[in-house]
Amino acid sequence: MFLGRSNVGKSSLINRLVGKKGLARTSALPGRTQSVNFYRINEAWNFVDLPGYGYARVPEAVRRKWRPMIEGYLERRARRIALALMVLDARHAPSELDHTMRDWLEARGVGYLVVATKADKLSGNARERSRAELASSIGGSPVAEPILFSATTGLGLREVWRWVDQALEKGRP
Ligand code: GTP
Ligand code: MG
């Protein structure tokens, strides 16, 4: 399951992982993904693309729909989520909503991985700083340290897959 702020790059991350550019719809405008989308990746598992949260410019009607839709999905499926990928923008500190999501995942024992994407927009030094800052703020995930990722260059691709593979081996659909 992929969750995070609107426009952070969740759908692009899915496309890069699967290696199909147009699989999940992406857009430069926030609020592209407006419903819970399932992409079957093998006989047993789906990648679940969720609409992003917390973007002020997303129309009010979309925001009003988000909460019940996402909360409903999460509450019903919590025990069947093999891994939550918390997608953050490598350039920005996690928002309060990101922390709220992380707390929710921890409270329900859902394993998660912090993926800091759009890392191609940072220089090498800034990347390391971002990784360290995320590790001390939202990191400390039970799974792993934050992973720097780029859907554009493929940075972090193998590392993310390693954790996804491991989670799917352990989990039961
Ligand atoms: P919502 O569905 O609105 O919640 O957005 P999302 O999180 O699915 O974001 P999406 O994948 O649609 O990407 C948003 C914008 O960021 C698009 O213009 C993407 O091309 C761009 N983008 C996503 N990932 C990257 C990345 O790793 N590097 C760069 N440079 N741009 C990216
Ligand atoms: Mg999307």
Coordinates of N, CA and C and ligand atoms in Angstrom, one line a residue:
M1 N 0.8 -1.2 0.0 CA 0.0 0.0 0.0 C 0.9 1.2 0.0
F2 N 0.5 2.2 -0.8 CA 1.3 3.5 -1.0 C 0.5 4.6 -0.5
L3 N 1.0 5.3 0.5 CA 0.3 6.5 1.0 C 1.2 7.7 1.3
G4 N 0.6 8.9 1.2 CA 1.4 10.1 1.4 C 0.7 11.3 0.9
R5 N 1.3 12.4 1.1 CA 0.7 13.7 0.6 C 0.3 13.6 -0.9
S6 N -0.6 14.4 -1.2 CA -1.0 14.6 -2.6 C 0.2 15.1 -3.4
N7 N 0.4 14.6 -4.6 CA 1.4 15.1 -5.5 C 2.9 14.7 -5.1
V8 N 3.0 13.9 -4.1 CA 4.3 13.6 -3.6 C 5.1 12.6 -4.6
G9 N 4.3 11.8 -5.3 CA 4.9 10.9 -6.3 C 4.5 9.4 -6.0
K10 N 3.4 9.1 -5.4 CA 3.0 7.7 -5.1 C 2.8 6.9 -6.4
S11 N 2.0 7.5 -7.3 CA 1.7 6.8 -8.5 C 2.9 6.6 -9.4
S12 N 3.8 7.6 -9.4 CA 5.0 7.5 -10.2 C 5.9 6.4 -9.6
L13 N 5.9 6.3 -8.3 CA 6.7 5.2 -7.6 C 6.2 3.8 -8.0
I14 N 4.9 3.7 -8.0 CA 4.3 2.4 -8.5 C 4.7 2.1 -9.9
N15 N 4.6 3.1 -10.8 CA 4.9 2.9 -12.2 C 6.4 2.5 -12.3
R16 N 7.3 3.1 -11.6 CA 8.7 2.8 -11.7 C 9.0 1.4 -11.1
L17 N 8.3 1.0 -10.1 CA 8.5 -0.3 -9.5 C 8.1 -1.4 -10.5
V18 N 7.0 -1.1 -11.1 CA 6.4 -2.1 -12.0 C 7.1 -2.0 -13.4
G19 N 7.7 -0.9 -13.7 CA 8.3 -0.7 -15.0 C 7.4 -0.4 -16.1
K20 N 6.2 0.2 -15.8 CA 5.2 0.6 -16.8 C 4.8 2.0 -16.6
K21 N 5.2 2.9 -17.5 CA 5.0 4.3 -17.3 C 3.6 4.8 -17.1
G22 N 2.7 4.2 -17.8 CA 1.3 4.8 -17.8 C 0.4 3.9 -16.9
L23 N 0.9 3.0 -16.1 CA 0.0 2.1 -15.4 C -0.9 2.9 -14.4
A24 N -0.3 3.5 -13.4 CA -1.0 4.4 -12.5 C -1.0 5.8 -13.1
R25 N -2.2 6.5 -13.1 CA -2.2 7.8 -13.6 C -1.5 8.8 -12.7
T26 N -0.7 9.7 -13.4 CA 0.1 10.7 -12.6 C -0.2 12.0 -13.2
S27 N 0.1 13.1 -12.5 CA -0.2 14.4 -13.0 C 0.6 15.5 -12.2
A28 N 1.0 16.5 -12.9 CA 1.7 17.6 -12.2 C 0.8 18.3 -11.2
L29 N -0.5 18.2 -11.4 CA -1.5 18.8 -10.5 C -1.9 17.8 -9.4
P30 N -1.9 18.3 -8.1 CA -2.3 17.4 -7.0 C -3.7 16.9 -7.2
G31 N -4.0 15.8 -6.6 CA -5.4 15.3 -6.6 C -5.6 14.4 -7.8
R32 N -4.6 13.9 -8.4 CA -4.8 13.0 -9.6 C -5.5 11.7 -9.3
T33 N -5.0 11.0 -8.3 CA -5.6 9.8 -7.9 C -6.7 10.1 -6.9
Q34 N -8.0 9.7 -7.3 CA -9.1 10.1 -6.5 C -9.9 8.9 -5.9
S35 N -9.4 7.7 -6.2 CA -10.0 6.6 -5.5 C -9.0 5.5 -5.2
V36 N -9.3 4.5 -4.5 CA -8.4 3.4 -4.2 C -8.2 2.5 -5.4
N37 N -7.0 2.5 -5.9 CA -6.7 1.7 -7.1 C -5.8 0.5 -6.8
F38 N -6.2 -0.6 -7.4 CA -5.5 -1.9 -7.1 C -4.8 -2.3 -8.4
Y39 N -3.5 -2.6 -8.3 CA -2.7 -3.1 -9.4 C -2.2 -4.5 -9.0
R40 N -2.6 -5.5 -9.7 CA -2.2 -6.9 -9.3 C -0.8 -7.0 -9.8
I41 N 0.1 -7.4 -8.9 CA 1.5 -7.6 -9.3 C 2.0 -9.0 -9.4
N42 N 1.2 -10.0 -8.8 CA 1.5 -11.4 -9.0 C 0.2 -12.1 -8.7
E43 N 0.2 -13.5 -8.4 CA -1.0 -14.2 -8.2 C -1.7 -13.8 -6.9
A44 N -0.9 -13.3 -6.0 CA -1.4 -13.1 -4.7 C -1.6 -11.7 -4.2
W45 N -0.8 -10.8 -4.8 CA -0.7 -9.4 -4.1 C -1.1 -8.3 -5.1
N46 N -1.6 -7.2 -4.5 CA -1.8 -6.0 -5.2 C -0.9 -4.9 -4.7
F47 N -0.6 -4.0 -5.5 CA -0.1 -2.6 -5.1 C -1.4 -1.8 -5.0
V48 N -1.5 -1.1 -3.9 CA -2.7 -0.3 -3.7 C -2.3 1.2 -3.7
D49 N -2.8 1.9 -4.7 CA -2.5 3.3 -4.8 C -3.6 4.1 -4.2
L50 N -3.3 4.9 -3.2 CA -4.3 5.7 -2.5 C -4.2 7.2 -3.0
P51 N -5.4 7.8 -2.9 CA -5.4 9.3 -3.2 C -4.5 10.0 -2.1
G52 N -3.8 11.0 -2.5 CA -3.0 11.7 -1.5 C -3.8 12.5 -0.5
Y53 N -3.2 12.9 0.6 CA -3.8 13.7 1.6 C -3.1 15.0 1.8
G54 N -3.9 15.9 2.4 CA -3.3 17.1 2.9 C -2.8 18.1 1.9
Y55 N -3.4 18.3 0.8 CA -2.9 19.3 -0.1 C -4.0 20.4 -0.2
A56 N -3.6 21.6 0.2 CA -4.6 22.7 0.3 C -5.3 23.0 -1.0
R57 N -4.6 22.8 -2.1 CA -5.3 23.2 -3.4 C -6.2 22.1 -4.0
V58 N -6.2 20.9 -3.3 CA -7.2 19.9 -3.7 C -8.6 20.4 -3.5
P59 N -9.5 20.3 -4.4 CA -10.8 20.8 -4.2 C -11.5 20.2 -3.0
E60 N -12.2 21.1 -2.3 CA -12.9 20.7 -1.0 C -13.7 19.4 -1.2
A61 N -14.3 19.2 -2.3 CA -15.2 18.0 -2.5 C -14.3 16.8 -2.4
V62 N -13.1 16.9 -3.0 CA -12.2 15.7 -3.0 C -11.7 15.4 -1.6
R63 N -11.4 16.5 -0.9 CA -10.9 16.4 0.5 C -12.0 15.7 1.4
R64 N -13.2 16.1 1.2 CA -14.3 15.6 2.0 C -14.5 14.1 1.8
K65 N -14.2 13.7 0.6 CA -14.4 12.3 0.3 C -13.2 11.4 0.8
W66 N -12.1 12.1 0.9 CA -10.8 11.4 1.2 C -10.9 10.6 2.5
R67 N -11.3 11.3 3.5 CA -11.2 10.7 4.9 C -12.0 9.4 5.0
P68 N -13.3 9.5 4.7 CA -14.0 8.2 4.9 C -13.5 7.1 4.0
M69 N -13.1 7.5 2.8 CA -12.7 6.5 1.8 C -11.4 5.8 2.3
I70 N -10.4 6.6 2.7 CA -9.1 6.1 3.1 C -9.2 5.4 4.4
E71 N -9.9 6.1 5.4 CA -10.0 5.5 6.7 C -10.8 4.2 6.6
G72 N -11.8 4.2 5.8 CA -12.6 2.9 5.6 C -11.7 1.8 5.1
Y73 N -11.0 2.1 4.0 CA -10.1 1.1 3.4 C -9.1 0.7 4.5
L74 N -8.4 1.6 5.2 CA -7.4 1.2 6.1 C -7.9 0.4 7.2
E75 N -9.1 0.8 7.8 CA -9.6 0.0 8.9 C -10.0 -1.4 8.5
R76 N -10.6 -1.5 7.3 CA -11.1 -2.9 6.9 C -9.9 -3.8 6.6
R77 N -8.8 -3.2 6.0 CA -7.7 -4.0 5.4 C -6.5 -4.1 6.3
A78 N -6.5 -3.3 7.4 CA -5.2 -3.2 8.2 C -4.5 -4.5 8.3
R79 N -5.2 -5.6 8.6 CA -4.5 -6.8 8.9 C -3.9 -7.5 7.7
R80 N -4.4 -7.0 6.5 CA -4.0 -7.7 5.3 C -3.0 -6.8 4.5
I81 N -2.5 -5.7 5.1 CA -1.5 -4.9 4.5 C -0.1 -5.5 4.8
A82 N 0.5 -6.0 3.8 CA 1.9 -6.6 4.0 C 2.9 -5.6 4.3
L83 N 2.8 -4.4 3.7 CA 3.7 -3.3 3.9 C 3.1 -2.0 3.4
A84 N 3.2 -1.0 4.2 CA 2.8 0.4 3.8 C 4.0 1.1 3.4
L85 N 4.0 1.7 2.2 CA 5.1 2.6 1.8 C 4.7 4.0 2.0
M86 N 5.3 4.6 3.0 CA 5.0 6.0 3.4 C 5.8 6.9 2.5
V87 N 5.2 7.5 1.5 CA 5.9 8.3 0.5 C 6.0 9.7 0.9
L88 N 7.3 10.2 1.0 CA 7.5 11.6 1.4 C 8.3 12.3 0.3
D89 N 8.3 13.6 0.2 CA 9.1 14.4 -0.7 C 10.5 14.6 0.0
A90 N 11.5 14.1 -0.6 CA 12.9 14.2 0.0 C 13.3 15.6 0.3
R91 N 12.6 16.6 -0.3 CA 13.0 18.0 -0.1 C 12.3 18.6 1.1
H92 N 11.3 18.0 1.6 CA 10.5 18.6 2.7 C 10.4 17.8 4.0
A93 N 10.3 18.5 5.1 CA 10.1 17.8 6.4 C 8.7 17.1 6.4
P94 N 8.6 16.0 7.0 CA 7.2 15.4 7.1 C 6.2 16.3 7.7
S95 N 5.0 16.3 7.2 CA 3.9 17.1 7.8 C 3.3 16.5 9.0
E96 N 2.4 17.2 9.6 CA 1.7 16.7 10.8 C 0.9 15.5 10.3
L97 N 0.3 15.5 9.1 CA -0.5 14.4 8.6 C 0.3 13.2 8.4
D98 N 1.6 13.4 8.0 CA 2.5 12.2 7.8 C 2.7 11.6 9.1
H99 N 2.9 12.4 10.2 CA 3.1 11.8 11.5 C 1.9 11.1 12.0
T100 N 0.7 11.7 11.7 CA -0.6 11.0 12.1 C -0.7 9.7 11.5
M101 N -0.4 9.6 10.2 CA -0.4 8.3 9.4 C 0.5 7.3 10.0
R102 N 1.8 7.8 10.3 CA 2.8 6.9 10.8 C 2.3 6.3 12.2
D103 N 1.7 7.2 13.0 CA 1.2 6.7 14.3 C 0.1 5.7 14.1
W104 N -0.8 6.0 13.2 CA -1.9 5.0 12.9 C -1.3 3.7 12.5
L105 N -0.3 3.7 11.6 CA 0.3 2.4 11.2 C 0.9 1.7 12.4
E106 N 1.6 2.4 13.2 CA 2.2 1.8 14.3 C 1.2 1.2 15.3
A107 N 0.1 2.0 15.5 CA -0.9 1.5 16.5 C -1.5 0.2 16.0
R108 N -1.6 0.0 14.7 CA -2.2 -1.2 14.2 C -1.2 -2.3 13.8
G109 N 0.0 -2.0 14.1 CA 1.1 -3.0 13.8 C 1.3 -3.3 12.3
V110 N 1.0 -2.3 11.5 CA 1.3 -2.4 10.0 C 2.7 -2.0 9.8
G111 N 3.5 -2.9 9.2 CA 4.9 -2.6 8.9 C 5.0 -1.5 7.8
Y112 N 5.9 -0.6 7.9 CA 6.0 0.4 6.9 C 7.4 0.8 6.6
L113 N 7.6 1.4 5.4 CA 8.9 1.8 4.9 C 8.7 3.2 4.5
V114 N 9.7 4.0 4.9 CA 9.6 5.4 4.5 C 10.4 5.6 3.2
V115 N 9.7 6.1 2.2 CA 10.4 6.3 0.9 C 10.4 7.8 0.6
A116 N 11.6 8.4 0.5 CA 11.7 9.8 0.2 C 12.0 10.0 -1.3
T117 N 11.0 10.4 -2.0 CA 11.1 10.4 -3.4 C 11.4 11.8 -4.0
K118 N 11.6 11.9 -5.3 CA 12.0 13.1 -6.0 C 13.5 13.5 -5.6
A119 N 14.2 12.5 -5.1 CA 15.6 12.7 -4.7 C 16.5 13.3 -5.8
D120 N 16.0 13.1 -7.1 CA 16.8 13.6 -8.2 C 16.8 15.1 -8.2
K121 N 15.9 15.7 -7.4 CA 15.9 17.2 -7.3 C 16.9 17.7 -6.3
L122 N 17.6 16.8 -5.6 CA 18.5 17.3 -4.6 C 20.0 16.9 -5.0
S123 N 20.9 17.7 -4.5 CA 22.3 17.4 -4.7 C 22.7 16.3 -3.8
G124 N 23.9 15.7 -4.0 CA 24.4 14.6 -3.2 C 24.4 15.0 -1.7
N125 N 24.9 16.1 -1.4 CA 24.9 16.6 0.1 C 23.6 16.7 0.7
A126 N 22.7 17.4 -0.1 CA 21.3 17.6 0.4 C 20.6 16.3 0.6
R127 N 20.9 15.3 -0.2 CA 20.3 14.0 -0.1 C 20.6 13.3 1.2
E128 N 21.9 13.4 1.5 CA 22.4 12.8 2.8 C 21.8 13.5 4.0
R129 N 21.6 14.8 3.9 CA 21.0 15.6 5.0 C 19.6 15.2 5.1
S130 N 18.9 15.0 4.0 CA 17.5 14.6 4.0 C 17.3 13.3 4.6
R131 N 18.2 12.3 4.3 CA 18.1 11.0 4.8 C 18.2 11.0 6.3
A132 N 19.2 11.8 6.8 CA 19.5 11.9 8.2 C 18.3 12.6 9.0
E133 N 17.8 13.6 8.4 CA 16.6 14.3 9.0 C 15.4 13.5 9.1
L134 N 15.1 12.7 8.0 CA 14.0 11.8 8.0 C 14.1 10.7 9.0
A135 N 15.4 10.2 9.1 CA 15.6 9.1 10.1 C 15.3 9.6 11.5
S136 N 15.6 10.8 11.8 CA 15.5 11.3 13.2 C 14.0 11.8 13.4
S137 N 13.3 12.1 12.4 CA 11.9 12.6 12.6 C 10.9 11.5 12.4
I138 N 10.7 11.1 11.2 CA 9.6 10.1 11.0 C 10.2 8.7 10.8
G139 N 11.5 8.6 10.7 CA 12.2 7.3 10.5 C 12.0 6.4 11.7
G140 N 13.0 5.6 12.0 CA 12.9 4.7 13.1 C 11.8 3.7 12.8
S141 N 11.5 3.5 11.5 CA 10.5 2.5 11.1 C 10.9 1.1 11.6
P142 N 10.0 0.3 12.0 CA 10.3 -1.1 12.4 C 11.0 -1.9 11.2
V143 N 10.8 -1.4 10.0 CA 11.4 -2.1 8.8 C 12.8 -1.6 8.5
A144 N 12.9 -0.4 8.2 CA 14.2 0.1 7.7 C 14.4 1.6 7.8
E145 N 15.6 2.1 7.6 CA 15.8 3.5 7.5 C 15.1 4.0 6.2
P146 N 14.9 5.3 6.2 CA 14.3 5.9 5.0 C 15.1 5.6 3.8
I147 N 14.4 5.4 2.7 CA 15.1 5.1 1.4 C 14.9 6.3 0.5
L148 N 16.0 6.8 0.0 CA 15.9 7.9 -1.0 C 15.6 7.2 -2.4
F149 N 14.6 7.9 -3.1 CA 14.1 7.3 -4.3 C 14.0 8.4 -5.4
S150 N 14.0 7.9 -6.6 CA 13.7 8.8 -7.7 C 13.0 8.0 -8.8
A151 N 11.8 8.4 -9.1 CA 11.1 7.7 -10.2 C 11.7 8.1 -11.5
T152 N 12.4 9.2 -11.6 CA 13.0 9.7 -12.8 C 14.3 8.9 -13.1
T153 N 15.1 8.7 -12.1 CA 16.4 8.1 -12.4 C 16.5 6.6 -12.0
G154 N 15.5 6.2 -11.1 CA 15.5 4.8 -10.7 C 16.3 4.6 -9.4
L155 N 16.9 5.7 -8.8 CA 17.6 5.6 -7.6 C 16.7 5.0 -6.5
G156 N 17.3 4.0 -5.8 CA 16.6 3.4 -4.7 C 15.6 2.2 -5.1
L157 N 15.6 2.0 -6.4 CA 14.6 1.0 -6.9 C 14.8 -0.4 -6.4
R158 N 16.1 -0.8 -6.4 CA 16.4 -2.2 -5.9 C 16.2 -2.3 -4.4
E159 N 16.5 -1.2 -3.7 CA 16.4 -1.2 -2.3 C 14.9 -1.3 -1.9
V160 N 14.0 -0.6 -2.6 CA 12.6 -0.6 -2.3 C 12.1 -2.0 -2.6
W161 N 12.5 -2.6 -3.7 CA 12.0 -3.9 -4.1 C 12.4 -5.0 -3.1
R162 N 13.6 -4.8 -2.6 CA 14.1 -5.8 -1.6 C 13.2 -5.9 -0.4
W163 N 12.8 -4.7 0.1 CA 11.8 -4.7 1.3 C 10.5 -5.2 0.9
V164 N 10.0 -4.8 -0.3 CA 8.7 -5.3 -0.7 C 8.7 -6.8 -0.9
D165 N 9.7 -7.3 -1.5 CA 9.8 -8.8 -1.7 C 9.8 -9.5 -0.3
Q166 N 10.6 -8.9 0.6 CA 10.6 -9.6 1.9 C 9.3 -9.5 2.6
A167 N 8.6 -8.4 2.5 CA 7.3 -8.3 3.2 C 6.3 -9.2 2.6
L168 N 6.3 -9.4 1.2 CA 5.4 -10.3 0.6 C 5.6 -11.7 0.9
E169 N 6.9 -12.1 1.1 CA 7.2 -13.5 1.5 C 6.7 -13.8 2.9
K170 N 6.8 -12.8 3.8 CA 6.4 -13.0 5.2 C 4.9 -12.9 5.3
G171 N 4.3 -12.0 4.6 CA 2.8 -11.7 4.8 C 2.0 -12.8 4.2
R172 N 0.7 -12.8 4.6 CA -0.2 -13.7 4.1 C -1.4 -13.0 3.5
P173 N -1.7 -13.2 2.2 CA -2.7 -12.4 1.5 C -4.1 -12.8 2.1
Ligands
GTP1 P1 -1.9 12.2 -6.1 O1 -2.5 11.1 -6.9 O2 -2.5 13.6 -6.6 O3 -2.0 12.1 -4.6 O4 -0.3 12.4 -6.5 P2 0.8 11.3 -6.5 O5 1.4 11.2 -5.1 O6 0.3 10.0 -7.0 O7 1.9 11.9 -7.4 P3 2.3 11.6 -9.0 O8 2.9 10.3 -9.1 O9 1.1 11.9 -9.8 O10 3.4 12.7 -9.3 C1 3.2 14.1 -9.1 C2 4.2 14.9 -9.9 O11 5.5 14.7 -9.5 C3 4.2 14.5 -11.4 O12 4.4 15.6 -12.2 C4 5.4 13.5 -11.5 O13 5.9 13.5 -12.8 C5 6.3 14.2 -10.5 N1 7.2 13.2 -9.9 C6 6.9 12.0 -9.3 N2 8.0 11.4 -8.8 C7 9.1 12.1 -9.2 C8 10.5 11.9 -9.1 O14 11.0 11.0 -8.5 N3 11.3 12.9 -9.6 C9 10.8 14.0 -10.2 N4 11.6 14.9 -10.7 N5 9.4 14.2 -10.4 C10 8.6 13.3 -9.9
MG2 MG -1.6 9.4 -7.5

